[in-house]
XYZ file of C-alpha atoms in Angstrom:
767
model
C -190.631 -125.960 -41.834
C -192.400 -122.707 -41.748
C -192.957 -123.164 -38.037
C -189.418 -123.947 -37.652
C -188.625 -121.033 -39.797
C -191.049 -118.944 -37.810
C -189.537 -120.103 -34.545
C -186.143 -119.595 -35.948
C -187.275 -116.302 -37.219
C -188.747 -115.458 -33.838
C -185.703 -116.826 -32.177
C -183.673 -114.880 -34.591
C -185.735 -111.851 -33.793
C -185.542 -112.557 -30.078
C -181.830 -112.878 -30.371
C -181.109 -110.236 -32.968
C -183.565 -107.587 -31.830
C -182.072 -107.364 -28.331
C -178.647 -107.494 -29.932
C -179.610 -104.782 -32.388
C -181.189 -102.739 -29.557
C -178.127 -103.241 -27.433
C -175.944 -102.364 -30.405
C -178.057 -99.334 -31.229
C -178.145 -98.190 -27.628
C -174.465 -98.911 -27.219
C -173.760 -97.286 -30.539
C -175.888 -94.299 -29.548
C -174.024 -93.790 -26.270
C -170.692 -94.413 -27.973
C -171.623 -91.925 -30.671
C -172.648 -89.409 -28.016
C -169.290 -89.852 -26.357
C -167.586 -89.248 -29.678
C -169.815 -86.237 -30.266
C -168.802 -84.768 -26.918
C -165.133 -85.391 -27.610
C -165.500 -83.904 -31.081
C -167.304 -80.887 -29.663
C -164.541 -80.388 -27.115
C -161.944 -80.845 -29.825
C -163.620 -78.338 -32.128
C -164.097 -75.902 -29.268
C -160.449 -76.355 -28.253
C -159.367 -75.901 -31.876
C -161.471 -72.764 -32.214
C -160.121 -71.315 -28.959
C -156.507 -72.190 -29.811
C -156.761 -70.834 -33.339
C -158.482 -67.710 -31.984
C -155.669 -67.091 -29.467
C -153.080 -67.563 -32.179
C -154.797 -65.045 -34.446
C -155.076 -62.644 -31.497
C -151.351 -62.987 -30.772
C -150.466 -62.359 -34.424
C -152.848 -59.363 -34.486
C -151.313 -57.807 -31.357
C -147.785 -58.535 -32.547
C -148.461 -56.865 -35.912
C -150.025 -53.885 -34.144
C -146.799 -53.357 -32.228
C -144.202 -54.276 -34.787
C -145.600 -53.932 -38.293
C -144.295 -50.965 -40.247
C -146.996 -49.644 -42.543
C -144.667 -47.361 -44.515
C -142.346 -50.240 -45.314
C -144.961 -52.600 -46.807
C -147.626 -50.164 -47.960
C -150.581 -51.747 -46.135
C -152.123 -51.655 -42.678
C -151.456 -53.981 -39.748
C -155.038 -55.429 -40.034
C -154.380 -56.246 -43.672
C -151.011 -57.786 -42.775
C -152.618 -60.022 -40.122
C -155.442 -61.059 -42.462
C -152.933 -61.922 -45.191
C -151.145 -64.268 -42.775
C -154.445 -65.862 -41.630
C -155.758 -66.263 -45.190
C -152.448 -67.792 -46.306
C -152.552 -70.241 -43.402
C -156.174 -71.242 -44.067
C -155.470 -71.809 -47.754
C -152.357 -73.843 -46.895
C -154.441 -75.941 -44.496
C -156.945 -76.630 -47.277
C -154.151 -77.629 -49.675
C -152.303 -79.760 -47.132
C -155.252 -82.097 -46.571
C -158.699 -82.427 -48.110
C -160.642 -81.913 -44.897
C -164.355 -81.411 -44.419
C -163.931 -78.574 -41.930
C -164.453 -75.012 -43.081
C -162.679 -72.123 -41.288
C -164.081 -68.608 -41.662
C -163.180 -65.296 -40.020
C -165.579 -62.352 -40.293
C -166.181 -58.861 -39.044
C -169.406 -56.930 -38.501
C -170.045 -53.617 -40.252
C -172.948 -51.260 -39.623
C -175.291 -53.264 -41.869
C -173.710 -56.628 -42.640
C -171.365 -59.442 -41.725
C -168.318 -59.493 -44.012
C -166.127 -62.609 -44.290
C -162.476 -61.522 -44.342
C -160.586 -64.886 -44.212
C -161.712 -68.357 -45.277
C -160.386 -71.823 -46.086
C -162.697 -72.382 -49.046
C -161.581 -71.562 -52.577
C -164.390 -69.030 -53.030
C -165.055 -66.156 -50.669
C -168.337 -66.442 -48.709
C -170.822 -63.698 -49.591
C -171.450 -60.667 -47.371
C -174.681 -61.163 -45.381
C -176.959 -58.335 -44.334
C -177.666 -58.119 -40.622
C -181.385 -57.838 -41.303
C -181.442 -61.340 -42.830
C -179.496 -63.021 -40.004
C -181.221 -64.849 -37.186
C -179.938 -64.806 -33.646
C -178.940 -68.480 -34.064
C -176.484 -67.704 -36.878
C -173.070 -69.018 -35.580
C -170.982 -66.082 -36.870
C -173.388 -63.542 -35.308
C -172.956 -65.298 -31.958
C -169.179 -65.181 -32.380
C -169.225 -61.483 -33.255
C -171.527 -60.862 -30.272
C -168.821 -62.302 -28.013
C -170.334 -65.786 -27.501
C -168.451 -69.078 -27.779
C -169.717 -72.638 -28.145
C -170.400 -75.686 -30.348
C -173.878 -76.168 -31.850
C -175.781 -77.551 -34.790
C -177.064 -74.552 -36.745
C -177.514 -73.203 -40.261
C -174.533 -71.449 -41.858
C -174.333 -68.616 -44.401
C -175.305 -71.107 -47.165
C -178.441 -71.920 -45.185
C -177.053 -75.448 -44.820
C -177.194 -77.396 -41.616
C -173.740 -77.637 -40.040
C -171.953 -78.720 -36.911
C -170.360 -75.413 -35.888
C -167.785 -74.162 -33.342
C -167.773 -70.375 -32.870
C -165.864 -67.865 -30.774
C -164.896 -64.188 -30.584
C -161.200 -63.485 -31.383
C -159.985 -61.522 -28.376
C -158.455 -58.054 -28.819
C -159.821 -57.914 -32.407
C -163.169 -56.965 -33.975
C -163.365 -60.393 -35.623
C -165.195 -63.680 -35.051
C -164.077 -67.240 -35.882
C -166.338 -70.143 -36.956
C -165.293 -73.740 -37.770
C -168.045 -75.604 -39.696
C -168.545 -79.263 -40.546
C -171.440 -80.283 -42.875
C -174.269 -81.821 -40.892
C -174.442 -84.785 -43.201
C -170.788 -85.402 -42.597
C -171.340 -84.911 -38.922
C -174.060 -87.618 -38.593
C -172.461 -89.903 -41.119
C -171.029 -92.315 -38.500
C -174.451 -92.724 -36.842
C -176.114 -93.502 -40.191
C -173.478 -96.064 -40.900
C -174.155 -97.729 -37.567
C -177.932 -97.871 -38.157
C -177.538 -99.038 -41.752
C -175.072 -101.757 -40.883
C -177.255 -102.862 -37.943
C -180.229 -103.421 -40.286
C -178.283 -105.089 -43.113
C -175.887 -107.112 -41.032
C -177.738 -108.770 -38.167
C -175.580 -111.269 -36.425
C -172.258 -109.766 -37.509
C -173.397 -106.248 -36.507
C -171.572 -106.120 -33.218
C -168.270 -107.093 -34.805
C -168.887 -104.871 -37.787
C -170.093 -102.031 -35.602
C -167.069 -102.400 -33.404
C -164.781 -102.231 -36.416
C -166.649 -99.247 -37.774
C -166.458 -97.460 -34.476
C -162.798 -98.383 -34.179
C -162.198 -97.127 -37.688
C -163.822 -93.776 -36.969
C -162.056 -93.483 -33.699
C -158.756 -93.855 -35.512
C -160.002 -91.446 -38.129
C -160.794 -88.881 -35.453
C -157.416 -89.314 -33.854
C -155.796 -88.895 -37.245
C -157.736 -85.697 -37.809
C -156.660 -84.443 -34.409
C -153.084 -85.235 -35.313
C -153.480 -83.537 -38.670
C -155.022 -80.524 -36.984
C -152.077 -80.384 -34.610
C -149.741 -80.596 -37.589
C -151.522 -77.709 -39.276
C -151.221 -75.541 -36.185
C -147.606 -76.574 -35.844
C -146.915 -75.557 -39.438
C -148.687 -72.264 -38.828
C -146.522 -71.616 -35.774
C -143.350 -72.573 -37.602
C -144.118 -70.416 -40.651
C -142.826 -67.312 -38.833
C -139.158 -66.324 -38.471
C -139.614 -65.993 -34.703
C -139.442 -68.964 -32.384
C -142.438 -70.147 -30.401
C -142.071 -71.777 -27.027
C -143.930 -73.229 -24.075
C -142.657 -73.497 -20.514
C -144.252 -75.121 -17.499
C -144.900 -73.399 -14.177
C -141.240 -73.932 -13.232
C -140.026 -72.179 -16.365
C -138.796 -75.385 -18.020
C -139.173 -75.604 -21.789
C -141.828 -78.109 -22.868
C -141.942 -77.122 -26.516
C -139.721 -75.050 -28.815
C -140.236 -74.436 -32.525
C -137.381 -75.295 -34.944
C -136.632 -71.608 -35.639
C -134.643 -71.545 -32.418
C -131.780 -73.200 -34.286
C -131.572 -70.255 -36.721
C -131.572 -67.783 -33.830
C -129.557 -69.461 -31.052
C -127.832 -72.294 -32.922
C -129.407 -75.012 -30.737
C -131.828 -77.693 -31.871
C -135.130 -77.865 -29.971
C -134.059 -81.188 -28.455
C -130.984 -79.461 -26.976
C -133.136 -76.967 -25.080
C -136.303 -78.837 -24.075
C -135.984 -79.669 -20.395
C -133.885 -76.580 -19.692
C -134.902 -73.109 -18.530
C -134.325 -69.907 -20.536
C -131.940 -68.725 -17.830
C -129.502 -71.537 -18.622
C -128.965 -69.900 -22.029
C -127.950 -66.539 -20.512
C -124.954 -65.064 -18.741
C -125.158 -65.236 -14.951
C -125.847 -61.511 -14.610
C -128.570 -61.575 -17.258
C -130.065 -64.768 -15.819
C -130.361 -63.152 -12.387
C -132.060 -60.110 -13.873
C -134.514 -61.953 -16.122
C -135.386 -64.698 -13.618
C -136.399 -62.073 -11.055
C -138.649 -60.392 -13.627
C -140.137 -63.746 -14.697
C -140.875 -64.800 -11.122
C -142.647 -61.494 -10.458
C -144.747 -61.964 -13.596
C -145.640 -65.547 -12.610
C -146.728 -64.445 -9.147
C -149.148 -62.009 -10.704
C -150.005 -64.505 -13.480
C -149.809 -61.619 -15.917
C -148.639 -61.500 -19.507
C -145.039 -61.105 -20.622
C -144.996 -57.949 -22.719
C -141.975 -56.776 -24.748
C -139.371 -58.139 -22.360
C -135.856 -57.686 -23.778
C -133.524 -60.547 -22.932
C -129.978 -61.392 -24.024
C -129.148 -65.062 -24.624
C -125.835 -66.642 -25.544
C -125.682 -68.210 -29.011
C -124.112 -71.634 -29.362
C -121.085 -69.922 -30.960
C -120.712 -67.629 -27.933
C -122.157 -64.441 -29.409
C -124.958 -62.460 -27.760
C -128.491 -62.549 -29.184
C -131.052 -59.974 -28.057
C -134.666 -61.185 -28.147
C -138.005 -59.471 -27.602
C -140.168 -61.842 -25.546
C -143.961 -61.890 -25.356
C -145.975 -64.608 -23.636
C -149.353 -65.544 -22.196
C -150.108 -67.782 -19.195
C -152.304 -70.882 -19.577
C -154.252 -72.756 -16.884
C -156.014 -76.041 -16.235
C -159.765 -76.336 -15.687
C -159.327 -75.507 -12.007
C -157.513 -72.261 -12.795
C -154.112 -73.557 -11.733
C -151.240 -72.002 -13.680
C -149.671 -74.609 -15.940
C -147.102 -72.402 -17.619
C -146.555 -69.843 -20.373
C -146.681 -69.897 -24.153
C -145.046 -67.181 -26.182
C -142.857 -65.913 -28.989
C -139.257 -64.702 -29.029
C -138.222 -62.290 -31.796
C -134.551 -61.770 -32.653
C -133.901 -57.998 -32.437
C -130.094 -58.142 -32.272
C -129.669 -56.162 -35.497
C -132.277 -53.623 -34.388
C -130.496 -53.076 -31.057
C -127.163 -52.660 -32.838
C -128.732 -50.044 -35.113
C -130.236 -48.262 -32.099
C -126.828 -48.178 -30.408
C -125.233 -46.869 -33.604
C -127.833 -44.106 -33.855
C -127.306 -43.282 -30.188
C -123.546 -43.122 -30.793
C -124.078 -40.707 -33.680
C -126.557 -38.619 -31.678
C -124.547 -38.278 -28.462
C -120.886 -38.907 -29.300
C -118.276 -37.455 -31.618
C -117.752 -39.783 -34.574
C -114.012 -39.153 -34.881
C -112.835 -39.356 -31.256
C -115.687 -41.172 -29.508
C -115.892 -38.349 -26.979
C -119.155 -36.746 -25.925
C -120.445 -34.270 -28.500
C -121.897 -30.785 -28.020
C -125.414 -32.068 -27.327
C -124.212 -34.501 -24.672
C -121.879 -32.076 -22.902
C -124.633 -29.446 -22.846
C -126.977 -31.884 -21.084
C -124.236 -32.927 -18.647
C -123.449 -29.301 -17.792
C -127.109 -28.620 -16.982
C -127.167 -31.717 -14.772
C -123.955 -30.633 -13.064
C -125.412 -27.195 -12.338
C -128.256 -28.780 -10.395
C -125.905 -31.236 -8.656
C -123.436 -28.531 -7.601
C -126.167 -26.270 -6.217
C -127.850 -29.117 -4.362
C -124.626 -30.364 -2.745
C -122.825 -27.021 -2.237
C -119.965 -28.094 -4.478
C -117.879 -26.286 -7.078
C -117.412 -27.957 -10.433
C -115.469 -26.608 -13.400
C -115.743 -26.322 -17.171
C -112.564 -26.001 -19.235
C -112.994 -24.747 -22.811
C -109.955 -25.696 -24.908
C -108.686 -24.754 -28.354
C -105.508 -26.249 -29.823
C -102.760 -23.775 -30.756
C -101.099 -24.474 -34.097
C -103.533 -27.196 -35.162
C -104.640 -25.311 -38.294
C -101.063 -25.105 -39.519
C -100.534 -28.837 -38.915
C -103.847 -29.716 -40.553
C -103.171 -27.551 -43.626
C -99.548 -28.611 -44.086
C -99.785 -32.337 -43.270
C -103.355 -33.017 -44.411
C -106.718 -33.677 -42.833
C -106.031 -37.392 -42.316
C -102.985 -36.511 -40.224
C -105.069 -33.895 -38.403
C -107.767 -36.456 -37.582
C -105.181 -38.834 -36.119
C -103.745 -35.970 -34.075
C -107.186 -35.141 -32.647
C -107.627 -38.779 -31.578
C -104.277 -38.677 -29.767
C -105.243 -35.442 -28.021
C -108.575 -36.992 -26.994
C -106.790 -40.000 -25.442
C -104.342 -37.754 -23.604
C -107.174 -35.708 -22.133
C -109.046 -38.838 -21.034
C -105.894 -39.962 -19.232
C -105.763 -36.744 -17.206
C -109.264 -36.768 -15.697
C -111.320 -39.028 -13.469
C -113.714 -41.644 -14.825
C -116.801 -39.604 -13.948
C -115.479 -36.380 -15.474
C -116.604 -35.712 -19.050
C -114.328 -34.948 -21.990
C -116.051 -33.743 -25.158
C -115.176 -32.515 -28.616
C -117.608 -29.869 -29.784
C -116.125 -29.280 -33.227
C -112.859 -28.763 -35.098
C -110.039 -28.552 -32.557
C -112.272 -27.341 -29.698
C -112.725 -29.488 -26.589
C -114.634 -29.090 -23.337
C -113.759 -30.873 -20.088
C -116.390 -30.985 -17.338
C -114.741 -31.536 -13.941
C -117.610 -32.797 -11.792
C -117.934 -31.950 -8.092
C -114.324 -30.852 -7.787
C -114.202 -29.142 -4.350
C -116.435 -27.643 -1.669
C -114.290 -24.495 -1.361
C -114.034 -21.950 -4.206
C -110.304 -21.244 -3.769
C -109.475 -24.930 -3.385
C -111.379 -25.616 -6.589
C -109.357 -22.970 -8.453
C -106.092 -24.487 -7.192
C -107.238 -27.930 -8.270
C -108.092 -26.684 -11.774
C -104.837 -24.724 -12.066
C -102.862 -27.904 -11.375
C -105.002 -29.798 -13.879
C -104.408 -27.131 -16.556
C -100.663 -27.370 -15.981
C -100.855 -31.129 -16.556
C -102.967 -30.565 -19.682
C -100.444 -28.085 -21.123
C -97.524 -30.434 -20.394
C -99.369 -33.372 -21.954
C -100.543 -31.524 -25.080
C -97.104 -29.944 -25.587
C -95.436 -33.345 -25.785
C -94.323 -34.180 -29.348
C -96.893 -36.045 -31.427
C -95.485 -38.622 -33.821
C -97.770 -39.930 -36.573
C -96.525 -41.932 -39.549
C -92.896 -41.015 -38.787
C -93.788 -37.311 -38.731
C -93.416 -35.332 -35.510
C -95.524 -32.249 -34.838
C -95.964 -29.871 -31.911
C -99.086 -28.065 -30.765
C -100.192 -26.014 -27.778
C -103.474 -25.417 -26.038
C -105.341 -22.309 -24.889
C -107.941 -22.743 -22.154
C -110.748 -20.772 -20.598
C -112.259 -21.855 -17.289
C -115.550 -21.194 -15.519
C -116.522 -22.499 -12.102
C -119.960 -24.059 -11.686
C -122.349 -22.701 -10.458
C -120.443 -19.494 -9.642
C -119.920 -18.252 -13.202
C -123.264 -18.963 -14.868
C -126.850 -20.117 -14.580
C -127.122 -22.368 -17.642
C -124.950 -24.369 -20.020
C -125.067 -21.811 -22.829
C -123.907 -19.029 -20.539
C -121.127 -21.139 -19.022
C -119.796 -22.298 -22.407
C -119.870 -18.761 -23.806
C -117.976 -17.347 -20.832
C -115.398 -20.135 -20.897
C -114.991 -19.459 -24.626
C -114.378 -15.755 -23.912
C -111.738 -16.667 -21.325
C -110.084 -19.006 -23.853
C -109.817 -16.199 -26.442
C -108.269 -14.015 -23.755
C -105.666 -16.755 -23.200
C -104.874 -16.703 -26.924
C -104.589 -12.925 -26.893
C -102.106 -13.119 -23.998
C -99.761 -15.415 -25.909
C -101.519 -18.808 -26.154
C -100.636 -22.123 -24.498
C -102.099 -21.092 -21.148
C -105.331 -21.082 -19.172
C -107.403 -18.117 -18.020
C -110.221 -18.099 -15.467
C -113.329 -16.178 -16.411
C -113.784 -12.903 -14.505
C -116.088 -9.920 -14.425
C -113.523 -7.917 -16.395
C -113.679 -10.481 -19.174
C -117.455 -10.339 -19.071
C -117.364 -6.563 -19.413
C -115.061 -6.916 -22.418
C -117.341 -9.553 -23.912
C -120.394 -7.367 -23.335
C -118.603 -4.436 -24.928
C -117.718 -6.541 -27.957
C -121.284 -7.798 -28.236
C -122.585 -4.234 -28.053
C -120.048 -3.185 -30.650
C -121.112 -6.019 -32.943
C -124.751 -4.967 -32.684
C -123.857 -1.317 -33.231
C -121.793 -2.142 -36.333
C -124.692 -4.117 -37.766
C -127.011 -1.156 -37.163
C -124.404 1.204 -38.649
C -124.578 -0.651 -41.971
C -128.362 -0.694 -41.869
C -128.592 3.049 -41.040
C -125.683 4.095 -43.320
C -123.766 5.666 -40.442
C -120.393 5.120 -42.140
C -119.089 8.056 -44.159
C -115.965 8.907 -46.164
C -113.406 11.588 -45.522
C -110.886 12.465 -48.207
C -107.281 13.579 -47.672
C -105.536 15.249 -50.582
C -102.275 13.931 -52.047
C -99.994 16.668 -53.404
C -97.304 16.561 -56.041
C -93.809 16.527 -54.509
C -92.587 18.823 -57.298
C -95.412 21.330 -56.795
C -97.148 20.921 -53.431
C -99.871 23.297 -54.539
C -101.024 20.779 -57.139
C -103.343 18.027 -55.943
C -102.747 14.701 -57.709
C -105.399 12.661 -55.919
C -107.217 11.769 -52.748
C -107.189 8.903 -50.256
C -110.648 7.750 -49.133
C -110.710 7.312 -45.350
C -113.591 5.662 -43.477
C -115.278 7.322 -40.497
C -118.204 6.302 -38.331
C -120.772 8.931 -37.416
C -121.959 7.171 -34.264
C -125.378 8.415 -33.052
C -124.148 8.647 -29.446
C -120.341 8.640 -29.447
C -120.029 11.071 -32.327
C -117.459 10.809 -35.132
C -115.184 7.789 -34.616
C -111.800 7.251 -36.272
C -111.123 3.868 -37.910
C -108.702 2.846 -35.150
C -111.662 2.517 -32.763
C -113.827 0.247 -34.872
C -111.830 -1.374 -37.717
C -110.422 -4.164 -35.472
C -113.999 -5.107 -34.588
C -115.088 -4.903 -38.221
C -112.527 -7.552 -39.100
C -113.146 -9.653 -35.989
C -116.895 -9.870 -36.568
C -116.572 -10.631 -40.281
C -117.779 -7.334 -41.742
C -114.521 -6.471 -43.546
C -115.660 -7.504 -47.042
C -118.978 -5.713 -46.563
C -117.182 -2.526 -45.518
C -114.817 -2.732 -48.516
C -117.778 -2.927 -50.894
C -119.457 -0.052 -49.069
C -116.367 2.182 -49.391
C -115.805 1.308 -53.060
C -119.457 1.969 -53.907
C -119.468 5.286 -51.991
C -116.292 6.466 -53.743
C -117.822 5.717 -57.139
C -120.995 7.627 -56.267
C -119.328 10.679 -54.716
C -116.233 11.165 -56.882
C -117.468 10.246 -60.338
C -118.888 13.746 -61.000
C -115.510 15.221 -60.000
C -113.301 12.698 -61.790
C -115.161 12.480 -65.112
C -113.813 15.866 -66.176
C -110.366 15.453 -64.625
C -108.404 12.485 -65.923
C -105.292 13.409 -63.941
C -106.821 12.833 -60.506
C -106.460 9.528 -58.673
C -108.245 8.073 -55.674
C -106.753 5.557 -53.226
C -108.988 3.035 -51.476
C -107.855 0.812 -48.606
C -108.942 -2.848 -48.843
C -108.615 -5.771 -46.432
C -106.889 -9.037 -47.243
C -110.222 -10.887 -47.480
C -111.351 -8.742 -50.408
C -108.117 -9.281 -52.305
C -108.469 -13.044 -51.885
C -112.152 -13.156 -52.823
C -112.611 -13.833 -56.550
C -116.195 -12.624 -56.324
C -114.954 -9.253 -55.060
C -112.851 -8.665 -58.157
C -115.980 -9.376 -60.211
C -117.887 -6.879 -58.069
C -115.317 -4.167 -58.759
C -116.043 -4.248 -62.503
C -119.727 -5.151 -62.365
C -122.316 -3.387 -64.518
C -123.999 -2.031 -61.374
C -121.676 0.974 -61.673
C -123.216 2.610 -64.754
C -121.283 5.837 -64.342
C -117.947 4.866 -62.864
C -114.472 6.214 -62.438
C -112.021 4.718 -64.948
C -110.138 1.866 -63.292
C -106.721 3.331 -64.127
C -107.569 6.313 -61.872
C -108.210 4.021 -58.872
C -105.432 2.771 -56.603
C -106.232 -0.129 -54.262
C -104.113 -0.205 -51.106
C -103.114 -3.188 -48.989
C -100.870 -3.060 -45.950
C -97.436 -4.597 -46.194
C -97.972 -6.809 -43.142
C -101.267 -8.210 -44.450
C -99.773 -8.923 -47.846
C -96.749 -10.758 -46.461
C -98.847 -12.949 -44.151
C -101.942 -13.745 -46.141
C -102.133 -12.734 -49.776
C -101.416 -14.993 -52.724
C -99.631 -12.942 -55.380
C -101.910 -14.379 -58.052
C -104.872 -12.634 -56.374
C -103.037 -9.285 -56.601
C -102.178 -9.903 -60.230
C -105.804 -10.726 -61.099
C -106.978 -7.339 -59.793
C -104.055 -5.550 -61.385
C -104.874 -7.126 -64.751
C -108.338 -5.541 -64.543
C -106.680 -2.105 -64.767
C -106.390 -1.028 -61.133
C -103.163 0.330 -59.659
C -101.841 -1.464 -56.567
C -100.196 0.266 -53.615
C -98.377 -1.164 -50.568
C -99.499 0.806 -47.515
C -97.499 1.237 -44.272
C -94.355 0.174 -46.097
C -91.414 -0.553 -43.823
C -93.450 -1.796 -40.867
C -93.431 -5.435 -41.967
C -89.755 -5.963 -41.109
C -89.689 -8.872 -43.508
C -87.751 -9.861 -46.574
C -88.164 -7.436 -49.450
C -87.982 -10.245 -52.002
C -91.736 -10.119 -52.423
C -91.353 -6.815 -54.284
C -89.933 -8.754 -57.191
C -92.827 -11.229 -57.225
C -95.338 -8.630 -58.441
C -95.113 -5.239 -60.075
C -96.564 -2.766 -57.596
C -97.455 0.688 -58.829
C -96.899 2.555 -55.599
C -95.344 2.365 -52.155
C -96.591 4.443 -49.227
C -93.858 5.373 -46.794
C -95.306 4.816 -43.340
C -95.852 7.917 -41.223
C -94.107 6.347 -38.226
C -90.785 6.813 -40.081
C -91.663 10.151 -41.662
C -92.564 11.789 -38.346
C -89.162 10.832 -36.860
C -87.172 12.512 -39.595
C -84.657 14.773 -37.882
C -85.413 13.178 -34.517
C -84.017 9.690 -35.046
C -81.017 8.987 -37.235
C -82.086 5.370 -37.604
C -85.579 6.232 -38.851
C -84.178 9.002 -41.059
C -81.839 6.474 -42.708
C -84.728 4.025 -43.146
C -86.742 6.715 -44.915
C -83.838 7.497 -47.226
C -83.297 3.791 -47.906
C -86.954 3.276 -48.865
C -86.902 6.359 -51.100
C -83.745 5.146 -52.852
C -85.165 1.630 -53.213
C -88.351 2.999 -54.826
C -86.248 4.773 -57.413
C -84.395 1.535 -58.116
C -87.680 -0.339 -58.605
C -89.105 2.570 -60.629
C -92.126 2.704 -58.328
C -94.016 5.814 -57.273
C -93.780 6.603 -53.570
C -96.220 8.500 -51.392
C -94.919 9.960 -48.128
C -97.789 10.048 -45.675
C -98.017 11.738 -42.270
C -95.987 14.815 -43.267
C -96.567 17.397 -40.551
C -93.509 19.707 -40.618
C -91.638 21.719 -43.218
C -88.471 19.735 -42.431
C -90.230 16.471 -43.205
C -91.655 17.915 -46.410
C -88.284 19.058 -47.681
C -86.594 15.754 -46.789
C -89.061 13.476 -48.630
C -89.350 15.860 -51.586
C -85.587 15.967 -52.101
C -85.344 12.226 -51.341
C -87.484 11.284 -54.333
C -91.072 11.048 -53.103
C -93.687 11.286 -55.836
C -96.589 12.542 -53.713
C -96.981 14.132 -50.301
C -99.835 13.513 -47.865
C -100.192 14.901 -44.337
C -101.632 17.484 -41.979
C -99.076 20.050 -43.105
C -100.849 20.238 -46.462
C -104.366 19.362 -45.393
C -106.417 17.260 -42.986
C -109.017 14.674 -44.089
C -112.353 16.336 -44.781
C -115.874 15.326 -45.638
C -116.858 15.358 -49.297
C -119.059 18.428 -48.921
C -116.192 20.406 -47.378
C -113.828 19.740 -50.297
C -115.827 19.660 -53.502
């Protein structure tokens, strides 16, 4: 039996040993094949994951807004990677470990990991050249069996993450790695005859297991891709979609299955498809990357969606281009915001016309164009006549609607390439581009256009059942004849427009050298007036006012402004007061005169309570509440009693501009109020009953015609009689003859003022 057993044993050995050897050899080669496939898989996984991280890193570098989220783009990318790695660990209990690290001056620091606990920082001095992460950080890639940061033997795939300072390592424990081979050897020893079947089943089992892990790995990467709001895609070399992430439905309204098999150009308008396809074909020829390409696709509902496209080519092992993989980001809202900002920056919000900034740029461009092509262009500066009255009486909402109507009328009068702009308020500029080659022909062309503009603007404007009428004043410059830059051209056209207003409004005036001389003179005058205030060149003259009952008795003085010009000498107010008001110095001059009167006359008036002083004020000062406060401010420590001061305002100014409540406020302070130049307003006298004036000054234009003109003589008598009826004092000014003196004295004048009794003199020549 033992022989038999021995023979059987030998036979068994003869049979089983070759079988076991064959199984072991077969198992070894099969295992090697699996090892190679696993190595390729791990290397592919490492490379794919590395490219994905690189794409996220570059995308964050371009698009991430640090100020918005309070951390850097590197931190933002690492947060996404760490979140993905942790999600991968939670999704499936795998034996692979993913780590991302960076190298500092003295150590390797792990910055993202799939394990629950962060790997420790490792000093460079303690790392061997075979350490997988060091190889990755040194720019090497591969799959090897090495020792990891735990000093444990692992099956490791490592690679450098392109465009970043980071390295990626995927580890599998060595014991786990050789586990299938151990199983094969163990089963071969324990199970002899059934080894081949068992080994086959084991190998089959692990093959399925590997495929499942590959599938799970693909699922993890898919989930990573689909975790972003952007949609990820892949096209083949013909531009046909092979893969599209589900986010496309949120962006374009289509399901991935609706788009796979189509090209991106089929989702665009024909014009956009032609543009983008040409760009894409050029990129494919060069096999370069798609970088920040803006494309407009049509949503399923018909709306336009603007996307920012980035993509990278991929190749087979022979270097043949297989297609592109990339990401599309929906930037429709961003583009709309950009367009809105552009609209605000370059166009008038109310009318949609070009604004001042835009028209200035266009004028500069037109200057170059006209010079280069020997053409004459034109700039028309327009200001609406009567708009302020309409705006004040009918309201700003009505005024805004009127401006829109004017803008549309102007657009209808010019060519498409001409530019109509609103530069503020009711001011418009029209740039007529490349009008004519001949100067005179250009002027004729613009004259005809201005006639059409006047006719169009003068047409009744009906808004909300209310009809209004306005006019337009225009100033014109020809480009490049009338200026060398936009600022100069606009200023000169503006000067011409003001000349049109001065000549009666609702007309157009071409700029000329005469206008320029006037403008230069005004500018010089403005500068000289400013210097006059700074250098105290203004001085006061005083003209005595005499009692009508006893002309030898002086009752007061009128303060009269003079300008001691350093070059032109002493100037009367008629030569500079219009400019004072035009340039906005009227209130400043009023304060100057009032202050000077207080300083000069207080020593005279403090001992003579019967004297009065008259001071002329402009309408602006009467309307300014702050000015009335200034009149009684504590800055005048020693001041003339208010009841000895008479403030004068011309009749014409009062009728046109002054609210009676403003007069009453000043009168209530204690001042006396006088109407100057009375009789020149030619208006209703009903205003005399609206406020109690203290004095009326009979204008010299009537006084000096006494005895020469019956009409003016009767007017003088009428005013004198009326003053008696109103119980108001009356001052007759401009008395130059004995006849005039006797007439106004007998007629009822209270005081007399004129050259007959004394000319205006400087303070030092009187007191």
